[in-house]
Amino acid sequence: MTNLLCEVAVIGAGLAGLASADYLKSHGYDVKVIEAESRVGGRVLTYHLPDNTHFELGPFSFGNGEQPLWDYVHRFALPIIKHTQIERIFWFKDWTGKISEKGPFLEGQEQEIPLYLLLNAFRKKLEEISEDMPLYDALRLVGASENAIEWLQANTLIGLLGNGFKTNSTHAVLTFLKQYDDSTSFYAIKGGNDQLPQAFANQLKENIIFNHRVQKIEQLKEKCILKGETFTIEAKRVIFAIPLSEMKKIEINPSLSLEKQSAIQNIAYTLCARISIIAPSAIFGVPPRAGVFLFSDSLGWFREQTLFQIDPYKKTVLNISVVGHQAEKLSLSESGWKKSVDEALSKLYPNWDPEKAEYHTHVWKEGYSYFSATMSELQNSLKKVEGRIHFAGEHTSDKFSSMNGALESGIRVAKEIQGYEEI
């Protein structure tokens, strides 16, 4: 391919790019999706083994109220699996494993609150704070102890956002939590979440160009010219649907506005590491169960569930998710994180034998965006159209850090373009 013409060029075949291309194509637009890699999905990545074993290296699950994600699940007739409820909570301080429904390390009235309700106990008070501030400061302001904050950071969904509560915007976290409540159930796509982007790809076979990296964009009065090593594409409009770190590598002439440049430079991403361990189910006890295990230096948890079982009486897949500064350590030393994981699992499972386990890991250097108290205003700047260039991606959505946010952003941008009388 050397020269190509289209109405809309979408850069990136992640969920945001696929959703925008799918919407525009269905409304009669001539769309091309330019993807630098050889696959679709972006950060939605499922690892498949020859024996049909699979595990997620990207997003694990999605809530029952997440739209438009569920619209696509139904449209593509994707099979789903429901997460089981938490059966036991393991807490451990300095890697000393105990089992408890309440936190013996908590203080005062906190000890009367079951651990799984601890976040809700502070949430209403946080919502009454008008001024935005780091989540750590807000929690201290409403009376949370240091140990309670440490536990929340290690053991709740919001602990996976950002690089710790001292960096996260309280308002951004509360906005994120509006997607979920006590009645929320979580699901995954049976056979792997990568089936969702693949379903899009099946609809866009003639529209996706793989293994082509855009290096330069020239924005003219009536069109944009995209250039790579071996190709040139002319398009009426362009959609950026890639992480901002990748966008920074593309030369854009004339330059974007100072407001946009500042937002792009200052948005923060969470380093995220995923570890999946395949081991004989007998090691985990009877009945064997798989689960999600989150941990920090001094405090962590293990949640038992049945979602990721392969053959419940032969093999179990254990999924571990580590973010922020802990993930930095995992990215530096494989022997170091294996030792930490083995020490923790040996306390939870007396029969744990690392020699019988198979380890797989993937480190996302920029896993997903988050907003600090000083950055929450950046999101509006990230969304703004710049001439003929539009911007999608989970970092532009209130539902940031999620598959649903990426999809929502793609539809938003497609409707933006649809709103122009002449594209």
Coordinates of C-alpha atoms in Angstrom, one line a residue:
M1 CA 0.0 0.0 0.0
T2 CA 1.4 3.4 -1.0
N3 CA -1.5 5.9 -1.4
L4 CA -5.0 5.7 -0.1
L5 CA -8.0 8.0 0.2
C6 CA -10.8 7.8 2.7
E7 CA -13.3 10.0 4.6
V8 CA -12.1 9.2 8.1
A9 CA -8.8 7.7 9.2
V10 CA -8.8 6.1 12.7
I11 CA -5.4 5.6 14.3
G12 CA -5.4 2.6 16.5
A13 CA -7.5 -0.7 16.6
G14 CA -8.2 -0.8 20.3
L15 CA -11.8 -0.7 21.5
A16 CA -12.1 3.1 21.1
G17 CA -10.9 3.0 17.5
L18 CA -13.0 -0.1 16.6
A19 CA -16.1 1.4 18.1
S20 CA -15.7 4.7 16.2
A21 CA -15.0 2.9 12.9
D22 CA -17.9 0.5 13.4
Y23 CA -20.3 3.4 14.1
L24 CA -19.1 5.5 11.2
K25 CA -19.2 2.5 8.7
S26 CA -22.7 1.6 9.8
H27 CA -23.7 5.2 8.9
G28 CA -22.2 5.1 5.4
Y29 CA -18.8 6.6 6.0
D30 CA -15.6 5.4 4.2
V31 CA -13.4 4.5 7.1
K32 CA -9.8 3.1 7.4
V33 CA -8.3 1.9 10.7
I34 CA -4.5 2.1 10.8
E35 CA -3.0 -0.2 13.4
A36 CA 0.7 -0.4 14.1
E37 CA 0.6 -4.0 15.5
S38 CA -0.6 -7.3 13.9
R39 CA -3.7 -7.6 16.1
V40 CA -6.8 -5.7 17.3
G41 CA -7.7 -5.0 20.9
G42 CA -5.0 -2.7 22.3
R43 CA -4.9 -3.3 26.0
V44 CA -7.6 -6.0 25.8
L45 CA -5.2 -9.0 25.6
T46 CA -6.0 -12.6 26.3
Y47 CA -3.3 -15.2 26.4
H48 CA -4.3 -18.6 24.8
L49 CA -2.4 -21.8 25.4
P50 CA -2.7 -24.9 23.1
D51 CA -4.9 -26.8 25.5
N52 CA -7.5 -24.1 25.4
T53 CA -6.3 -22.6 28.7
H54 CA -6.6 -18.8 28.6
F55 CA -6.1 -15.9 31.0
E56 CA -6.4 -12.1 30.8
L57 CA -3.4 -9.9 30.6
G58 CA -5.6 -6.9 30.2
P59 CA -9.1 -6.1 31.7
F60 CA -10.5 -9.0 33.8
S61 CA -14.2 -8.1 33.9
F62 CA -17.0 -5.6 33.5
G63 CA -20.1 -4.6 35.6
N64 CA -23.7 -5.5 34.8
G65 CA -24.6 -1.8 34.3
E66 CA -21.8 -0.9 31.9
Q67 CA -23.3 0.5 28.6
P68 CA -22.5 0.6 25.7
L69 CA -20.3 -2.5 26.4
W70 CA -23.4 -4.7 27.1
D71 CA -25.0 -3.5 23.8
Y72 CA -22.0 -5.0 21.9
V73 CA -22.0 -8.2 24.0
H74 CA -25.6 -8.8 22.9
R75 CA -25.1 -7.6 19.4
F76 CA -22.2 -10.0 18.8
A77 CA -23.9 -12.8 20.8
L78 CA -20.8 -13.2 23.0
P79 CA -21.1 -15.9 25.7
I80 CA -20.5 -14.5 29.2
I81 CA -19.5 -15.9 32.7
K82 CA -20.5 -14.3 35.9
H83 CA -18.0 -13.8 38.7
T84 CA -18.9 -15.7 41.9
Q85 CA -19.3 -13.8 45.1
I86 CA -16.4 -13.5 47.5
E87 CA -16.3 -16.6 49.7
R88 CA -13.4 -15.8 52.0
I89 CA -11.2 -12.9 52.6
F90 CA -7.5 -13.4 53.4
W91 CA -5.7 -10.6 55.0
F92 CA -2.1 -10.6 55.9
K93 CA 0.3 -8.1 57.4
D94 CA 4.0 -8.5 56.7
W95 CA 3.0 -11.7 54.8
T96 CA 1.5 -13.4 57.9
G97 CA -1.6 -15.0 56.6
K98 CA -4.9 -15.1 58.6
I99 CA -8.5 -15.4 57.7
S100 CA -11.0 -12.8 58.9
E101 CA -14.3 -11.1 58.0
K102 CA -13.3 -8.0 60.0
G103 CA -10.0 -6.2 60.2
P104 CA -8.2 -6.9 63.5
F105 CA -5.6 -4.3 62.5
L106 CA -8.3 -1.5 62.2
E107 CA -8.9 1.1 64.9
G108 CA -11.9 2.1 67.0
Q109 CA -15.3 1.8 65.3
E110 CA -13.6 0.6 62.1
Q111 CA -13.3 -2.8 63.8
E112 CA -17.1 -3.2 63.8
I113 CA -17.3 -2.8 60.0
P114 CA -16.9 -6.0 57.8
L115 CA -13.9 -5.5 55.5
Y116 CA -16.0 -5.7 52.3
L117 CA -18.1 -2.7 53.6
L118 CA -15.2 -0.6 54.6
L119 CA -15.2 1.5 51.4
N120 CA -18.9 2.2 51.6
A121 CA -18.5 3.3 55.2
F122 CA -16.3 6.2 54.0
R123 CA -17.8 6.8 50.6
K124 CA -20.8 8.9 51.7
K125 CA -18.5 11.2 53.8
L126 CA -16.2 11.6 50.9
E127 CA -19.1 12.7 48.7
E128 CA -19.8 15.6 51.1
I129 CA -16.3 17.1 50.5
S130 CA -16.7 19.9 47.9
E131 CA -13.0 20.6 47.4
D132 CA -11.0 18.1 45.3
M133 CA -7.9 16.8 46.9
P134 CA -5.8 13.6 46.9
L135 CA -7.8 10.6 48.1
Y136 CA -5.4 9.9 50.9
D137 CA -6.0 13.4 52.4
A138 CA -9.7 13.1 51.9
L139 CA -9.9 9.8 53.7
R140 CA -7.9 11.1 56.6
L141 CA -10.2 14.1 56.7
V142 CA -13.2 11.9 57.2
G143 CA -11.6 9.9 60.0
A144 CA -10.0 6.9 58.2
S145 CA -7.0 5.4 60.1
E146 CA -3.7 4.7 58.3
N147 CA -4.4 1.0 58.5
A148 CA -7.8 1.4 57.0
I149 CA -6.4 3.5 54.1
E150 CA -3.7 0.9 53.6
W151 CA -6.2 -1.9 53.4
L152 CA -8.5 0.0 51.0
Q153 CA -5.6 0.7 48.7
A154 CA -4.6 -3.0 48.7
N155 CA -8.0 -4.6 48.5
T156 CA -10.5 -2.6 46.6
L157 CA -11.2 -1.7 43.0
I158 CA -10.0 1.9 43.5
G159 CA -6.7 0.5 44.7
L160 CA -6.1 -0.4 41.0
L161 CA -6.3 3.2 40.0
G162 CA -3.2 5.4 39.8
N163 CA 0.0 5.1 41.8
G164 CA -1.5 5.2 45.2
F165 CA -4.1 7.2 47.1
K166 CA -1.7 10.1 47.5
T167 CA -1.9 10.7 43.7
N168 CA -5.5 10.1 43.0
S169 CA -8.1 12.8 42.7
T170 CA -11.0 12.2 45.1
H171 CA -13.5 13.6 42.7
A172 CA -12.2 11.4 39.8
V173 CA -12.4 8.3 42.0
L174 CA -16.0 9.1 43.1
T175 CA -16.9 9.6 39.5
F176 CA -15.4 6.2 38.7
L177 CA -17.4 4.6 41.5
K178 CA -20.7 5.9 40.2
Q179 CA -20.6 3.0 37.7
Y180 CA -20.8 0.5 40.6
D181 CA -22.8 -0.1 43.7
D182 CA -23.5 -2.9 46.2
S183 CA -25.8 -4.6 43.6
T184 CA -23.2 -4.6 40.8
S185 CA -22.3 -8.0 39.5
F186 CA -19.2 -8.6 37.4
Y187 CA -18.8 -10.6 34.2
A188 CA -16.2 -11.7 31.7
I189 CA -16.5 -13.1 28.2
K190 CA -16.3 -16.9 28.1
G191 CA -13.2 -17.9 26.2
G192 CA -11.5 -14.6 26.7
N193 CA -12.3 -10.9 26.6
D194 CA -10.4 -10.6 23.4
Q195 CA -13.4 -12.0 21.6
L196 CA -15.0 -8.5 21.8
P197 CA -12.4 -6.7 19.7
Q198 CA -12.2 -9.7 17.4
A199 CA -16.0 -9.4 16.8
F200 CA -15.5 -5.8 15.8
A201 CA -12.6 -6.9 13.5
N202 CA -14.8 -9.4 11.8
Q203 CA -17.2 -6.6 10.9
L204 CA -14.3 -4.3 9.7
K205 CA -12.2 -6.8 7.7
E206 CA -12.0 -4.5 4.7
N207 CA -11.3 -1.4 6.8
I208 CA -8.4 -2.3 9.0
I209 CA -4.8 -2.0 7.9
F210 CA -2.3 -3.8 10.2
N211 CA 1.4 -3.4 10.7
H212 CA 1.4 0.3 9.6
R213 CA 2.6 3.0 12.0
V214 CA 1.6 6.6 11.4
Q215 CA 4.7 8.8 11.8
K216 CA 3.4 12.2 10.6
I217 CA 0.2 14.1 10.1
E218 CA -0.2 17.3 8.1
Q219 CA -3.5 19.1 8.7
L220 CA -4.7 21.2 5.8
K221 CA -7.8 23.3 5.3
E222 CA -9.9 20.6 3.7
K223 CA -8.1 17.3 4.6
C224 CA -5.4 15.6 6.6
I225 CA -2.4 13.7 5.2
L226 CA -1.1 10.8 7.2
K227 CA 2.4 9.4 6.4
G228 CA 4.3 6.4 7.4
E229 CA 7.5 4.7 6.1
T230 CA 5.7 3.0 3.2
F231 CA 2.3 4.8 2.9
T232 CA 0.4 8.0 2.6
I233 CA -3.3 8.3 3.4
E234 CA -5.5 11.3 2.7
A235 CA -8.6 11.7 4.9
K236 CA -11.2 14.4 5.6
R237 CA -10.9 13.7 9.3
V238 CA -8.7 11.8 11.7
I239 CA -9.5 10.1 15.0
F240 CA -6.7 9.4 17.5
A241 CA -7.6 6.3 19.4
I242 CA -4.2 5.3 20.9
P243 CA -2.6 5.9 24.3
L244 CA -1.1 9.4 24.6
S245 CA 2.4 8.0 24.9
E246 CA 2.1 6.7 21.4
M247 CA 0.5 9.9 20.2
K248 CA 3.5 11.9 21.4
K249 CA 5.6 10.0 18.9
I250 CA 3.6 11.3 15.9
E251 CA 4.7 14.6 14.3
I252 CA 1.6 16.8 13.8
N253 CA 1.8 19.9 11.6
P254 CA 0.7 22.5 12.4
S255 CA 1.2 21.7 16.1
L256 CA -1.8 21.2 18.4
S257 CA -3.0 24.0 20.7
L258 CA -0.9 24.7 23.8
E259 CA -3.9 23.6 25.9
K260 CA -4.0 20.2 24.2
Q261 CA -0.2 19.8 24.3
S262 CA -0.3 20.5 28.1
A263 CA -3.0 18.0 28.7
I264 CA -1.2 15.3 26.7
Q265 CA 2.1 16.0 28.5
N266 CA 0.5 16.0 32.0
I267 CA -1.9 13.1 31.9
A268 CA -0.6 10.2 34.1
Y269 CA -0.8 6.5 33.4
T270 CA -0.7 3.6 35.9
L271 CA 2.1 1.0 35.5
C272 CA 0.2 -2.4 35.7
A273 CA 1.6 -5.9 35.8
R274 CA -0.4 -9.1 35.4
I275 CA 0.8 -12.5 36.5
S276 CA -1.1 -15.7 35.8
I277 CA -0.1 -18.9 37.4
I278 CA -1.2 -22.3 36.2
A279 CA -0.9 -25.1 38.8
P280 CA -2.5 -28.5 39.7
S281 CA -5.9 -27.9 41.4
A282 CA -4.9 -30.2 44.2
I283 CA -2.5 -27.6 45.5
F284 CA -5.3 -25.2 46.1
G285 CA -7.4 -27.7 48.1
V286 CA -10.8 -29.2 47.5
P287 CA -13.0 -27.9 46.0
P288 CA -10.3 -26.2 43.9
R289 CA -10.9 -22.5 43.2
A290 CA -9.1 -19.9 41.1
G291 CA -9.1 -16.2 42.0
V292 CA -7.7 -12.7 41.9
F293 CA -4.9 -11.8 44.3
L294 CA -3.9 -8.2 44.9
F295 CA -1.0 -7.3 47.2
S296 CA 1.2 -4.5 48.4
D297 CA 4.4 -4.5 50.4
S298 CA 2.7 -5.0 53.7
L299 CA -0.9 -5.7 53.2
G300 CA -2.9 -7.6 50.6
W301 CA -5.7 -10.0 49.9
F302 CA -6.7 -13.0 48.0
R303 CA -10.2 -13.4 46.6
E304 CA -11.4 -16.9 45.7
Q305 CA -13.7 -17.3 42.8
T306 CA -14.5 -19.8 40.1
L307 CA -14.3 -17.6 37.0
F308 CA -10.9 -18.6 35.7
Q309 CA -11.1 -22.4 36.3
I310 CA -10.1 -24.5 33.4
D311 CA -10.7 -28.0 34.6
P312 CA -11.7 -27.6 38.3
Y313 CA -10.3 -31.0 39.3
K314 CA -7.1 -30.8 37.3
K315 CA -5.7 -27.3 36.8
T316 CA -6.4 -23.9 38.2
V317 CA -5.4 -20.5 36.9
L318 CA -4.5 -17.9 39.6
N319 CA -4.5 -14.3 38.3
I320 CA -2.5 -11.6 40.1
S321 CA -2.8 -7.9 39.4
V322 CA -0.2 -5.5 40.6
V323 CA -0.2 -1.7 40.0
G324 CA 1.8 1.4 40.6
H325 CA 5.1 1.2 42.5
Q326 CA 4.7 -2.5 43.2
A327 CA 4.5 -3.1 39.4
E328 CA 7.7 -1.2 38.9
K329 CA 9.5 -3.8 41.1
L330 CA 8.0 -6.6 39.1
S331 CA 9.1 -5.1 35.9
L332 CA 12.7 -5.0 37.1
S333 CA 13.2 -8.4 38.6
E334 CA 11.5 -11.6 37.7
S335 CA 13.2 -13.6 40.5
G336 CA 12.1 -10.9 43.0
W337 CA 8.4 -11.1 42.3
K338 CA 8.4 -14.8 42.0
K339 CA 9.9 -15.1 45.5
S340 CA 7.3 -12.7 46.9
V341 CA 4.4 -14.5 45.2
D342 CA 5.7 -17.9 46.3
E343 CA 6.1 -16.7 49.9
A344 CA 2.5 -15.4 50.0
L345 CA 1.0 -18.5 48.4
S346 CA 2.8 -20.9 50.7
K347 CA 1.1 -19.2 53.6
L348 CA -2.3 -19.4 52.1
Y349 CA -1.8 -23.0 50.7
P350 CA 0.3 -25.4 52.8
N351 CA 0.7 -27.7 49.7
W352 CA 2.0 -24.9 47.5
D353 CA 4.9 -26.1 45.3
P354 CA 6.4 -23.5 42.9
E355 CA 8.1 -26.3 40.9
K356 CA 4.7 -27.5 39.7
A357 CA 3.5 -24.0 38.7
E358 CA 3.7 -22.3 35.3
Y359 CA 4.2 -18.6 35.4
H360 CA 3.1 -16.0 32.7
T361 CA 3.6 -12.3 33.2
H362 CA 3.0 -9.1 31.2
V363 CA 3.9 -5.5 32.3
W364 CA 1.9 -2.6 30.9
K365 CA 4.1 0.4 31.2
E366 CA 1.1 2.6 30.6
G367 CA -1.8 0.4 31.6
Y368 CA -4.5 3.0 31.9
S369 CA -5.0 6.7 32.8
Y370 CA -5.8 8.2 36.1
F371 CA -6.3 11.8 37.4
S372 CA -4.8 13.5 40.3
A373 CA -6.5 16.4 42.1
T374 CA -4.4 18.8 40.0
M375 CA -5.2 17.0 36.7
S376 CA -9.0 16.5 36.8
E377 CA -9.6 19.5 34.6
L378 CA -7.4 18.0 31.9
Q379 CA -10.1 15.6 30.7
N380 CA -12.1 18.3 28.9
S381 CA -9.0 19.5 27.1
L382 CA -8.2 16.0 26.0
K383 CA -11.7 15.7 24.3
K384 CA -11.6 18.9 22.3
V385 CA -11.5 18.7 18.5
E386 CA -8.5 20.3 16.9
G387 CA -9.4 21.3 13.4
R388 CA -10.0 18.0 11.6
I389 CA -8.5 15.9 14.3
H390 CA -10.6 14.1 17.0
F391 CA -9.6 12.3 20.2
A392 CA -10.9 9.1 21.6
G393 CA -9.6 6.6 24.2
E394 CA -10.5 5.7 27.8
H395 CA -8.5 8.7 29.0
T396 CA -11.2 11.0 27.5
S397 CA -14.1 9.3 29.2
D398 CA -15.6 9.7 32.7
K399 CA -15.5 5.9 32.7
F400 CA -11.7 6.0 32.4
S401 CA -9.6 2.9 33.1
S402 CA -12.2 0.6 31.6
M403 CA -13.3 -1.2 28.4
N404 CA -16.6 0.6 28.6
G405 CA -14.9 4.0 28.8
A406 CA -12.9 3.2 25.6
L407 CA -16.1 2.1 23.8
E408 CA -18.0 5.2 24.9
S409 CA -15.3 7.5 23.8
G410 CA -15.3 5.9 20.3
I411 CA -19.0 6.4 19.9
R412 CA -18.7 10.0 21.2
V413 CA -16.1 10.9 18.6
A414 CA -18.0 9.2 15.7
K415 CA -21.1 11.2 16.6
E416 CA -18.9 14.4 16.6
I417 CA -17.9 13.7 13.1
Q418 CA -21.5 12.8 12.1
G419 CA -22.6 16.2 13.4
Y420 CA -20.6 18.1 10.7
E421 CA -22.7 18.9 7.6
E422 CA -19.5 18.4 5.5
I423 CA -16.8 16.3 6.9

